[in-house]
Coordinates of N, CA and C in Angstrom, one line a residue:
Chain S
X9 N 0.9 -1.2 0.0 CA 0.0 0.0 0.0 C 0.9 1.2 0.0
X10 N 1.0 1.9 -0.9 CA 1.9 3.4 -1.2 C 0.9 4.5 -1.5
X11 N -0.3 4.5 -0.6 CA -1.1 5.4 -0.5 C -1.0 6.0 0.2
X12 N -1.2 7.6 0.1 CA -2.0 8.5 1.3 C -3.8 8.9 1.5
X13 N -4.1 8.5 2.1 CA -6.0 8.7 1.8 C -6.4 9.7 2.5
X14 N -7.3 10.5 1.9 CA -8.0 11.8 3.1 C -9.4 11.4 2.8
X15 N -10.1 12.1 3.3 CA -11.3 12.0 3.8 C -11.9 13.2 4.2
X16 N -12.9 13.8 3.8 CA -13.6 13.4 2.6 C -13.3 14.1 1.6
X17 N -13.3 14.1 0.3 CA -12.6 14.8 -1.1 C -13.2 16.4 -1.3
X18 N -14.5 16.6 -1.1 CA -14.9 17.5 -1.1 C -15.5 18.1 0.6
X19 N -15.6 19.3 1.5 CA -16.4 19.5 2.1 C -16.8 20.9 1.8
X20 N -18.0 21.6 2.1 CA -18.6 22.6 2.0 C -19.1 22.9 3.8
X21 N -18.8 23.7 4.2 CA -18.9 23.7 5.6 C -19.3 25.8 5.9
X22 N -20.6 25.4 6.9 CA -20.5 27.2 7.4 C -19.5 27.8 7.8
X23 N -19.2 29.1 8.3 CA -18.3 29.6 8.9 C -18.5 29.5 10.9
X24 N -19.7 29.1 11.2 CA -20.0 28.5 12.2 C -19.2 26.9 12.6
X25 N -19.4 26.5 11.4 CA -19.5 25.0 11.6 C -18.5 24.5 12.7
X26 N -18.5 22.8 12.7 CA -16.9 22.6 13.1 C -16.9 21.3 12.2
X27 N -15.6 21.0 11.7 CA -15.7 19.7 11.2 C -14.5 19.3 11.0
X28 N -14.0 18.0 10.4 CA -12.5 17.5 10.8 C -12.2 16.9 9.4
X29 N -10.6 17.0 9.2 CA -10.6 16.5 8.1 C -9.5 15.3 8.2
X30 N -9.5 13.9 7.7 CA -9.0 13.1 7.8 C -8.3 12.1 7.0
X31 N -6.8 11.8 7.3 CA -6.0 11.4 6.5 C -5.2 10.2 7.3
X32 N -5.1 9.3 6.6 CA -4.5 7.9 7.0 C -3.4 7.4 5.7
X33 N -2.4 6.8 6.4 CA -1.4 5.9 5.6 C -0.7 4.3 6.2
X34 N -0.8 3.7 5.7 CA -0.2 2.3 5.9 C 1.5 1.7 5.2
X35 N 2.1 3.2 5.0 CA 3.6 2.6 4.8 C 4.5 2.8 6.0
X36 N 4.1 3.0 6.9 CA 5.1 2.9 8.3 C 5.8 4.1 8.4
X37 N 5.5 5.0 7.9 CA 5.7 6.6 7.6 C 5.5 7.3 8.8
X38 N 6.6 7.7 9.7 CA 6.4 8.2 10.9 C 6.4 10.0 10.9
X39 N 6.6 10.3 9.3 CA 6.1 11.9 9.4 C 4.9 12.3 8.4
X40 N 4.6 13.1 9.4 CA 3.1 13.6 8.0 C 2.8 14.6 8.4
X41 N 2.3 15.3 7.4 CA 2.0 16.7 7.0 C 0.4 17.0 6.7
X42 N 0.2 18.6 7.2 CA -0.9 19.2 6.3 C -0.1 20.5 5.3
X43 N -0.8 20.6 4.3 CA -0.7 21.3 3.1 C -1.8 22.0 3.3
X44 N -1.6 23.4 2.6 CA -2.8 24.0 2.5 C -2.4 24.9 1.0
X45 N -3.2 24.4 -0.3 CA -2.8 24.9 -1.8 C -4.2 25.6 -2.1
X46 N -3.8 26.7 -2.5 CA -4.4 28.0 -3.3 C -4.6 27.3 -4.7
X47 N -5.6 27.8 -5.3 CA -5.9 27.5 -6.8 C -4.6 28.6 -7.5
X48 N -3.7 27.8 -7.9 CA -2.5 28.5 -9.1 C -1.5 28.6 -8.4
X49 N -1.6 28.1 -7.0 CA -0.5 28.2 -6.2 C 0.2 27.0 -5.9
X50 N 1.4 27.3 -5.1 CA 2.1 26.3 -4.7 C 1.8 25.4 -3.6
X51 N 2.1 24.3 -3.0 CA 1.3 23.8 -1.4 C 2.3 24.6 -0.4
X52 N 1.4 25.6 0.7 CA 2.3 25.9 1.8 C 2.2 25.0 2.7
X53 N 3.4 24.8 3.2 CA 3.2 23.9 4.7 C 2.6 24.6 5.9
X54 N 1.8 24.0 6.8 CA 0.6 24.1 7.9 C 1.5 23.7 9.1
X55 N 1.7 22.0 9.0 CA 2.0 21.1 10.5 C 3.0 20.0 10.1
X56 N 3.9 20.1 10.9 CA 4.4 18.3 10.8 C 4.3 17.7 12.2
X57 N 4.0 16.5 11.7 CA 4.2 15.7 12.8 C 5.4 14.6 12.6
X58 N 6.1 14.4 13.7 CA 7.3 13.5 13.8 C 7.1 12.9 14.9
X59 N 7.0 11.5 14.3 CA 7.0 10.6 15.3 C 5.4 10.8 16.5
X60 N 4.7 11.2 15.6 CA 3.0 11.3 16.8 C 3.1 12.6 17.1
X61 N 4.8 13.5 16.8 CA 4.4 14.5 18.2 C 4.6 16.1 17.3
X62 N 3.8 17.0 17.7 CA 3.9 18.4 16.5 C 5.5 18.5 16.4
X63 N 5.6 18.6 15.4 CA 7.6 19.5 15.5 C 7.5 20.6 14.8
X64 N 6.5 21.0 13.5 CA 6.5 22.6 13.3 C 4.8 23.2 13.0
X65 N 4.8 23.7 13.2 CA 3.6 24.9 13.3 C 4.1 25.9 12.6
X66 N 3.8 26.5 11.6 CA 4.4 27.7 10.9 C 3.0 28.8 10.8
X67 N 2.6 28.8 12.2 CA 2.2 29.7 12.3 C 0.6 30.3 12.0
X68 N 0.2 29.2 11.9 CA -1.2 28.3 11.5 C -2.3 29.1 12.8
X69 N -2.9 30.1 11.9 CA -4.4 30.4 13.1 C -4.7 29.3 13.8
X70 N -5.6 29.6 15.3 CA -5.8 28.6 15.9 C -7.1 28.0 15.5
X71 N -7.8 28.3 14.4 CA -8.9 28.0 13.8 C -8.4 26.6 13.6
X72 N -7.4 26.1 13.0 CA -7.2 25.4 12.8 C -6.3 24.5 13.4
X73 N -6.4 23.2 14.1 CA -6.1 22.4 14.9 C -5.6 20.5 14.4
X74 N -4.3 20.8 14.7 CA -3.9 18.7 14.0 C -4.5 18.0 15.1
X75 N -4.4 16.9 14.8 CA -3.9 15.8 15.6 C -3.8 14.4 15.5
X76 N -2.6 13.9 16.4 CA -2.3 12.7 15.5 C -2.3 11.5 16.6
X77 N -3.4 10.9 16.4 CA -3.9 9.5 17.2 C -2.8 8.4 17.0
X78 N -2.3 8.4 15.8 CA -1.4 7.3 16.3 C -0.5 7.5 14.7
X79 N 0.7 6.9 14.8 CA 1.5 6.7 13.5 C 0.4 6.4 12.1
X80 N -0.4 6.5 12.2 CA -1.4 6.0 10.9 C -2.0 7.2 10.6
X81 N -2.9 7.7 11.4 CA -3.8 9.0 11.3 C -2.8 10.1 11.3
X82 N -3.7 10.9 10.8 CA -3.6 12.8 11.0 C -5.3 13.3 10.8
X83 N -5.5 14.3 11.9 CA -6.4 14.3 11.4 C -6.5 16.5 11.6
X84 N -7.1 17.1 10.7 CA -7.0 18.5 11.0 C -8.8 18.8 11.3
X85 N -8.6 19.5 12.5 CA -10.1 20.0 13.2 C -10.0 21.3 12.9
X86 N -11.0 21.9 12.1 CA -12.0 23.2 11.8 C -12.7 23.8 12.5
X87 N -12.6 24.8 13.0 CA -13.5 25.7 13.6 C -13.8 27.1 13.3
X88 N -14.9 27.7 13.1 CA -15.1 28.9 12.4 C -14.0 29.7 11.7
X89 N -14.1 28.9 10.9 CA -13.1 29.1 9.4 C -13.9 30.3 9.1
X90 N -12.7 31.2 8.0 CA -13.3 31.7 7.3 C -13.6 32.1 5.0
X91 N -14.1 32.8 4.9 CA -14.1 32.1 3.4 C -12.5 32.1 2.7
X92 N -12.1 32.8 3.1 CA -10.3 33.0 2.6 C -9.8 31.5 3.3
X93 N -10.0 30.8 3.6 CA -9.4 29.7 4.0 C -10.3 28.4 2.9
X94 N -11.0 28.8 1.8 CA -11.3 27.7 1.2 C -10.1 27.3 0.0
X95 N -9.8 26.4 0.3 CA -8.2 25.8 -0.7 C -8.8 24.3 -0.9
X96 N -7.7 24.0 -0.9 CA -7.4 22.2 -1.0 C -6.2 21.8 -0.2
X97 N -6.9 21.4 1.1 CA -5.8 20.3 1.8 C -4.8 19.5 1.4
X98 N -4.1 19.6 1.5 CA -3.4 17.8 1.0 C -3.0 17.4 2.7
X99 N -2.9 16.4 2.7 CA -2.2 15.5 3.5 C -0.7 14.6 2.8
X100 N 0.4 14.8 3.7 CA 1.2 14.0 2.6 C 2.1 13.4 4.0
X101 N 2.9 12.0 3.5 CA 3.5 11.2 5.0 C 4.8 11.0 3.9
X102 N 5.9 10.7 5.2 CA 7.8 10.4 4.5 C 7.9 10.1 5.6
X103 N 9.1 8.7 5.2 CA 9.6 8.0 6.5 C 10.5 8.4 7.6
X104 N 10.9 9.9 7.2 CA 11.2 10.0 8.5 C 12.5 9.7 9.1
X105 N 13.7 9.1 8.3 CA 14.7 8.8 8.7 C 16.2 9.8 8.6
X106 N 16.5 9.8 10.0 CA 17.3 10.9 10.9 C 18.7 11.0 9.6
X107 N 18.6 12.6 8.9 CA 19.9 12.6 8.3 C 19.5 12.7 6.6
X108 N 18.6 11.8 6.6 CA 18.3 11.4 5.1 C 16.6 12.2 4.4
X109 N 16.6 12.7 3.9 CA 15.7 13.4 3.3 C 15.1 12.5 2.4
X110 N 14.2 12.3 2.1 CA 13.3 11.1 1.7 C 11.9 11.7 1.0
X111 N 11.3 11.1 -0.2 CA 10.1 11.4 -0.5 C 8.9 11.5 0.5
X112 N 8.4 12.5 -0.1 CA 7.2 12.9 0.4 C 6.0 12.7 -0.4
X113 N 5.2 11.5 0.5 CA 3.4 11.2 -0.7 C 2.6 12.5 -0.6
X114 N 2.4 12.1 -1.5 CA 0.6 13.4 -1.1 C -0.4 12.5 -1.2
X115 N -1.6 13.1 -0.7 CA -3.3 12.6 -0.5 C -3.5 12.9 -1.5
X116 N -4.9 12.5 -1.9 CA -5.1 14.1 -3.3 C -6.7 15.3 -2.9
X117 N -5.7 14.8 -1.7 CA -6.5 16.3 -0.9 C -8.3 16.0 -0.9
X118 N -8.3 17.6 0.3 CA -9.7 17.9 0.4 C -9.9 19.1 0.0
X119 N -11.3 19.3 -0.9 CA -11.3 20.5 -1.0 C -12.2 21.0 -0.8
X120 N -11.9 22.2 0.2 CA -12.6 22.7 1.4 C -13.3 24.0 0.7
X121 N -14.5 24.2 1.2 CA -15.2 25.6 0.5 C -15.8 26.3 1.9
X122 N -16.0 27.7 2.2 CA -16.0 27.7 3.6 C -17.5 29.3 2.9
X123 N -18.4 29.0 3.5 CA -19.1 29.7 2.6 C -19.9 30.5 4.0
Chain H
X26 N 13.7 31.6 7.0 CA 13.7 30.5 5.8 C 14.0 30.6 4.6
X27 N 13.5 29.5 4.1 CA 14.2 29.0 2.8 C 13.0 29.9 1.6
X28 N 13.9 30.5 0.6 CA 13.2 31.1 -0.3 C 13.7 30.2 -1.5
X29 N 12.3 29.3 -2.7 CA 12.8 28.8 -3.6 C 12.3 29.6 -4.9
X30 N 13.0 30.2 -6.2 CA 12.3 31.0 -6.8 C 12.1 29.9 -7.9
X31 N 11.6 30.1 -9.2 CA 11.0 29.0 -10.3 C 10.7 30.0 -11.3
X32 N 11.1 29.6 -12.7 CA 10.8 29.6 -13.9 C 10.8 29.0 -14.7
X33 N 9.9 29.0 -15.8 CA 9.5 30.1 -16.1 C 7.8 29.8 -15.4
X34 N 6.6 30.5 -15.6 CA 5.5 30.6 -15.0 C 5.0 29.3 -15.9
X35 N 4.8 29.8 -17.0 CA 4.5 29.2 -18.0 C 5.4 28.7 -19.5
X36 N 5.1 27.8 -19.9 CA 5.8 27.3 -20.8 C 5.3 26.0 -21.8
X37 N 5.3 26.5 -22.9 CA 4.7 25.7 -24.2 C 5.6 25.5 -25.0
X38 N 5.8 24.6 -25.5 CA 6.6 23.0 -26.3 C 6.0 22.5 -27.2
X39 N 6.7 22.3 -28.2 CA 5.9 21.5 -29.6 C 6.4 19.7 -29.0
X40 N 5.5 19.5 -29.5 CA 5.9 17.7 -28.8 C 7.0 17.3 -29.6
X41 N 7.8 16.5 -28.8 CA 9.1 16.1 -29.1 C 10.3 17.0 -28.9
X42 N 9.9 17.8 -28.7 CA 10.9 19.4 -28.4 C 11.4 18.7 -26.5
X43 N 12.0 19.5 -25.9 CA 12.9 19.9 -24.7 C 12.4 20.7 -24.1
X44 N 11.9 20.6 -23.1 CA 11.5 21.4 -22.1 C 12.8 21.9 -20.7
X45 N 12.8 22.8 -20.4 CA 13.6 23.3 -19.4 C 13.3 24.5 -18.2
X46 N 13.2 23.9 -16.6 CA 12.6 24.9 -15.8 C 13.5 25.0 -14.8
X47 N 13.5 25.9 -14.5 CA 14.8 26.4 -13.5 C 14.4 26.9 -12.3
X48 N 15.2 26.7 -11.2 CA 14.6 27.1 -9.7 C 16.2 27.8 -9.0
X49 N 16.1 28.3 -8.0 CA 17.0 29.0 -7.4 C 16.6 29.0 -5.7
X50 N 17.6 28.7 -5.1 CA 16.9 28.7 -3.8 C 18.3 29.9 -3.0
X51 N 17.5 30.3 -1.4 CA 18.3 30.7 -0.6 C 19.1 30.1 0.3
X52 N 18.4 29.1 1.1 CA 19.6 28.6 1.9 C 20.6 27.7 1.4
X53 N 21.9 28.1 1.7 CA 22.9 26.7 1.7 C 23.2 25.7 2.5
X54 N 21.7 25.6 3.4 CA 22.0 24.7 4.1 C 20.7 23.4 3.3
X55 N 19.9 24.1 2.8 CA 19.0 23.0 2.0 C 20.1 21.6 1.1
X56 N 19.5 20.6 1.1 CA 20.4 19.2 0.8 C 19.4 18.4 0.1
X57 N 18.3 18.5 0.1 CA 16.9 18.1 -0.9 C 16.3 18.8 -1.8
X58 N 16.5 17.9 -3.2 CA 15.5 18.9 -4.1 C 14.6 18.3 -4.9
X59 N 13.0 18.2 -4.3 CA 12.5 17.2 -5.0 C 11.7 17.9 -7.1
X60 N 11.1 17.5 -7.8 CA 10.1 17.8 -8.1 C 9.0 17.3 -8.2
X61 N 7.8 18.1 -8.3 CA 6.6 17.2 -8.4 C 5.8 17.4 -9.5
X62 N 4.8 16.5 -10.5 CA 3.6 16.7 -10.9 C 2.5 17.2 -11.1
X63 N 2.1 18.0 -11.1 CA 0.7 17.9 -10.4 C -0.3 18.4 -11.9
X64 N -1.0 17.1 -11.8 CA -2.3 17.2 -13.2 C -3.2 18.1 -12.2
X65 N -4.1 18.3 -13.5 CA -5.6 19.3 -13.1 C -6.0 18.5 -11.3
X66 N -6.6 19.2 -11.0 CA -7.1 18.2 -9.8 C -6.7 16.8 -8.8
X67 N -5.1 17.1 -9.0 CA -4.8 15.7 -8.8 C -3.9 15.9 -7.5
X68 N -3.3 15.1 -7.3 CA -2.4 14.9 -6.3 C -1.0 15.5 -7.0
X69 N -0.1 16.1 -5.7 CA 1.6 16.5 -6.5 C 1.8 15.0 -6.5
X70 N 3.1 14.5 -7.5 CA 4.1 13.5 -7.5 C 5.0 13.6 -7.7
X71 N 5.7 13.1 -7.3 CA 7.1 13.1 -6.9 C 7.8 12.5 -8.4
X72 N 8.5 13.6 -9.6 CA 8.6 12.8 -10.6 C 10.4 12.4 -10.7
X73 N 11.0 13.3 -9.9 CA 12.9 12.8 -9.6 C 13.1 13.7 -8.5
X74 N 14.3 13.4 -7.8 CA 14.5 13.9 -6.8 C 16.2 14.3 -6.5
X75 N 16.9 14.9 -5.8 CA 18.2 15.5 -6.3 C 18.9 15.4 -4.4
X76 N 20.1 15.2 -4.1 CA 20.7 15.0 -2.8 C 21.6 16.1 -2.8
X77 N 22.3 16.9 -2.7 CA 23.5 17.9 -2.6 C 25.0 17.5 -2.6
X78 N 24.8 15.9 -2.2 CA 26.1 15.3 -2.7 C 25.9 15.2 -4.6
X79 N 25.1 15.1 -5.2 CA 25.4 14.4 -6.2 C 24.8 16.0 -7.4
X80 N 25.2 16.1 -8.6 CA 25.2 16.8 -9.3 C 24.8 16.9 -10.2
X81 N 23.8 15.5 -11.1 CA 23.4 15.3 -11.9 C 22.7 14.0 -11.6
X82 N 21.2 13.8 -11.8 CA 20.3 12.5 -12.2 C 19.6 12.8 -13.1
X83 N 19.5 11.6 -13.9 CA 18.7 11.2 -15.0 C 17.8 9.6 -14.9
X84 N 16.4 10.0 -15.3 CA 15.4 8.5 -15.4 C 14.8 8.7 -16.5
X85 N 15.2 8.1 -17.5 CA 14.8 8.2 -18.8 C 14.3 9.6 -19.3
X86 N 13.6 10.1 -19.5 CA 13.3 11.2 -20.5 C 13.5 12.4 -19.2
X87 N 13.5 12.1 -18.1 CA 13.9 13.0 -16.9 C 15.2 13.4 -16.4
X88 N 15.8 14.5 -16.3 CA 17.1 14.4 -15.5 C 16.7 16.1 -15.1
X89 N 18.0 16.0 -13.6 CA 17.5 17.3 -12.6 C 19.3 17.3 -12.7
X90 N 19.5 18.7 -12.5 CA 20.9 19.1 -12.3 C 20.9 20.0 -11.5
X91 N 22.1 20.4 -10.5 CA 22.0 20.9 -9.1 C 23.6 21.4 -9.3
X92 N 23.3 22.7 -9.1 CA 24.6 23.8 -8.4 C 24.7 24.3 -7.3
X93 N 25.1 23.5 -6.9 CA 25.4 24.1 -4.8 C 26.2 25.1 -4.8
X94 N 27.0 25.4 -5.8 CA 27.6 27.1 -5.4 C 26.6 28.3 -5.8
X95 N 26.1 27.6 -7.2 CA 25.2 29.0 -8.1 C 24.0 29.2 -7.0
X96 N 23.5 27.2 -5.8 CA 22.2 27.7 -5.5 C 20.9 27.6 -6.6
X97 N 21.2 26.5 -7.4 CA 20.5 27.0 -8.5 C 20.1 24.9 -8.8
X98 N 18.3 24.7 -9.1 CA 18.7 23.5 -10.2 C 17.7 23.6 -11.2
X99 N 17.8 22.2 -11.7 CA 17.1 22.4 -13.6 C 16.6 21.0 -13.6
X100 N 15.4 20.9 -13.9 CA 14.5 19.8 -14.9 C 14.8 19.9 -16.0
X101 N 14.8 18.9 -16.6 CA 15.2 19.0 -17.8 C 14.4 17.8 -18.6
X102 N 13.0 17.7 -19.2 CA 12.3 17.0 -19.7 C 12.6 16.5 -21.4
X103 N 13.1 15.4 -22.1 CA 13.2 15.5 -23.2 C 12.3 14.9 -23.8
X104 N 12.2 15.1 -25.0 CA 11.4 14.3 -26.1 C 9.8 14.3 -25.8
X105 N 9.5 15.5 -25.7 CA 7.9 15.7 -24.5 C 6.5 15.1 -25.3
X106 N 6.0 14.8 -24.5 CA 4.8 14.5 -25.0 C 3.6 14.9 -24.6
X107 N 2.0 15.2 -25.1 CA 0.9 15.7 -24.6 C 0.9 15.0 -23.3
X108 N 0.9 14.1 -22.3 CA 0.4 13.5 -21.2 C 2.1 14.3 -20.2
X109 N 2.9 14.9 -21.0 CA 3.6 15.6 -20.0 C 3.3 17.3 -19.4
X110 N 2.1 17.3 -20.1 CA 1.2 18.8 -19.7 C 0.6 18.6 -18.1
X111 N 1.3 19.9 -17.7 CA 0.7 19.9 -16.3 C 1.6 20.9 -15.6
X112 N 1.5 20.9 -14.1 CA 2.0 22.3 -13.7 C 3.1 21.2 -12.8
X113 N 4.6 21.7 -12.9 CA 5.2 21.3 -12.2 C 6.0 22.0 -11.2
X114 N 6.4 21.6 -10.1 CA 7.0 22.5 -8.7 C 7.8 22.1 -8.3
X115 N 9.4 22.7 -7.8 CA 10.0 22.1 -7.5 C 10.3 22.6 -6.1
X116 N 11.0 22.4 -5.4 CA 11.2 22.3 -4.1 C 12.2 22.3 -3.2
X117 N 12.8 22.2 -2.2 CA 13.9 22.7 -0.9 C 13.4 22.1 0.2
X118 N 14.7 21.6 0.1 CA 14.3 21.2 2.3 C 15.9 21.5 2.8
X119 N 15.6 21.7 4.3 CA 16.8 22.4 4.9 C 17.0 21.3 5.9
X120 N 15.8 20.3 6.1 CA 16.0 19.8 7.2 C 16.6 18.2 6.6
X121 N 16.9 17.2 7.7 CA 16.7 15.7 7.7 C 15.7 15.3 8.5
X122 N 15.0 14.1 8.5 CA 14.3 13.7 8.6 C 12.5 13.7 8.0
X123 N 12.0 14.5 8.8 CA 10.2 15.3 8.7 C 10.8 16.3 7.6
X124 N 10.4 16.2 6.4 CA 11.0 17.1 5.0 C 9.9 18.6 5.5
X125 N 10.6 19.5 5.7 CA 10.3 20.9 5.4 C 10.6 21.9 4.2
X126 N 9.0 20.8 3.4 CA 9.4 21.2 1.9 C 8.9 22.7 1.4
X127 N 9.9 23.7 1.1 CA 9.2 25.0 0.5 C 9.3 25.1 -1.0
X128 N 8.1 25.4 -1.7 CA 8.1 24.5 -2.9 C 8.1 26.4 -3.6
X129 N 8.9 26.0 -4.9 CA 8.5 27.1 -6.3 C 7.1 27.8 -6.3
X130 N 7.0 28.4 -7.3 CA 5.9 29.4 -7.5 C 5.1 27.9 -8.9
X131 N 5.7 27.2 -9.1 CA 5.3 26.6 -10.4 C 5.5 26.3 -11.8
X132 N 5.6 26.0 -12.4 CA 5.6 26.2 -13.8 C 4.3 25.5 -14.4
X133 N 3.6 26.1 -15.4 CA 2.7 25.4 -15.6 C 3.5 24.9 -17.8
X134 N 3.4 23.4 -17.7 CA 4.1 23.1 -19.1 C 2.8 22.4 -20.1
X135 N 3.1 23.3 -21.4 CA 1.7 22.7 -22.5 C 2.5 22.2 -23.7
X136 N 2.3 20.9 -23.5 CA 2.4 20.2 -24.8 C 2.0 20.4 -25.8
X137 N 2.6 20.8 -27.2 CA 1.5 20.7 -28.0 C 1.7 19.8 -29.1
X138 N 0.5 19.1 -29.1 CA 0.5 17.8 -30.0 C 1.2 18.4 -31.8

């Protein structure tokens, strides 16, 4: 399995709302990421996680919230978002080994509309 | 941080022609240089990838070349074909391990049959 999977591909959500978005992998990938891509843009980085545990935050409103249940999951929690935050997530995982720079998967994202 | 710049924006090719996109980064301490893919609506992929020890890779119609003094690398796509249209990005990492990738502005590349 050399997948990244998110969940669910499309959401459309209030600016009230709350809702979560969810991304799993089964290569033994002890780092994973959220992305957050603009239409014609590049993906900026959001979160990493290493090894279960946050290691960067770049600075991410607190609207927006990771978390990581175990080496398999990532999951990002939404809370009164607002419409400038409708993009497309990606989720992407790399193994993580000390020294060595290594590929990075992508999901093929969520994409979020915040209306 | 790491600043990576990318050219050209855009770029159209008669098929069978050479395609060539160039990036430029700031830190010298970055040691990864991936590129990636990305169709309409799709996921990035990872199409070759570059280490700072080495100076040149090639995978069939793909090769990436890397100047650790200029700070500077190059895709280099040959003999192109319509299913090689798409927007490609390339990228920097400073770190080892958890990749802290800061990617180009883009290039978007059109085939033309």
């Amino acid at each position: 399995d050399t997948e990244v999977t998110q969940t669910p591909k499309h959401l459309v959500m209030g600016m009230t709302n709350k809702k979560s978005l969810k991304c799993e992998q089964h290569m033994g990938h002890r780092a994973m990421y959220w992305y957050k891509q603009k239409a014609k843009k590049p993906p900026e980085l959001m979160f990493v996680y290493s090894y279960e545990k946050l290691s960067i935050n770049e600075s991410v409103p607190s609207r927006f919230s990771p978390e990581c249940p175990n080496s398999s999951l990532l999951n990002l929690h939404l809370h009164a978002l607002q419409p400038e935050d409708s993009a497309l997530y990606l989720c992407a995982s790399s193994p993580d080994r000390q020294a060595l720079n290594t590929e990075a998967f992508f999901g093929q994202g969520t994409r979020l509309t915040v209306v | 941080g790491e600043n990576v710049e990318q050219h050209p924006s855009t770029l159209s090719v008669q098929e069978g022609d050479s395609a060539v996109i160039k990036c430029t980064y700031s830190d010298s301490a970055s040691n990864y240089f991936p590129w990636y893919k990305q169709e309409l609506g799709k996921r990035p992929q990872l199409i070759i990838d570059i280490r700072s020890n080495v100076g040149e890779k090639k995978d069939q119609r793909i090769a990436v070349t890397l100047n650790k003094t200029a700070k500077h690398f190059s895709l280099h796509i040959t003999e192109t074909q319509p299913e090689d249209s798409a927007v490609y990005f390339c990228a920097a990492s400073i770190r080892a391990g958890a990749n802290n990738l800061f990617f180009g502005t883009g290039t978007r590349l059109t085939v033309i049959p």
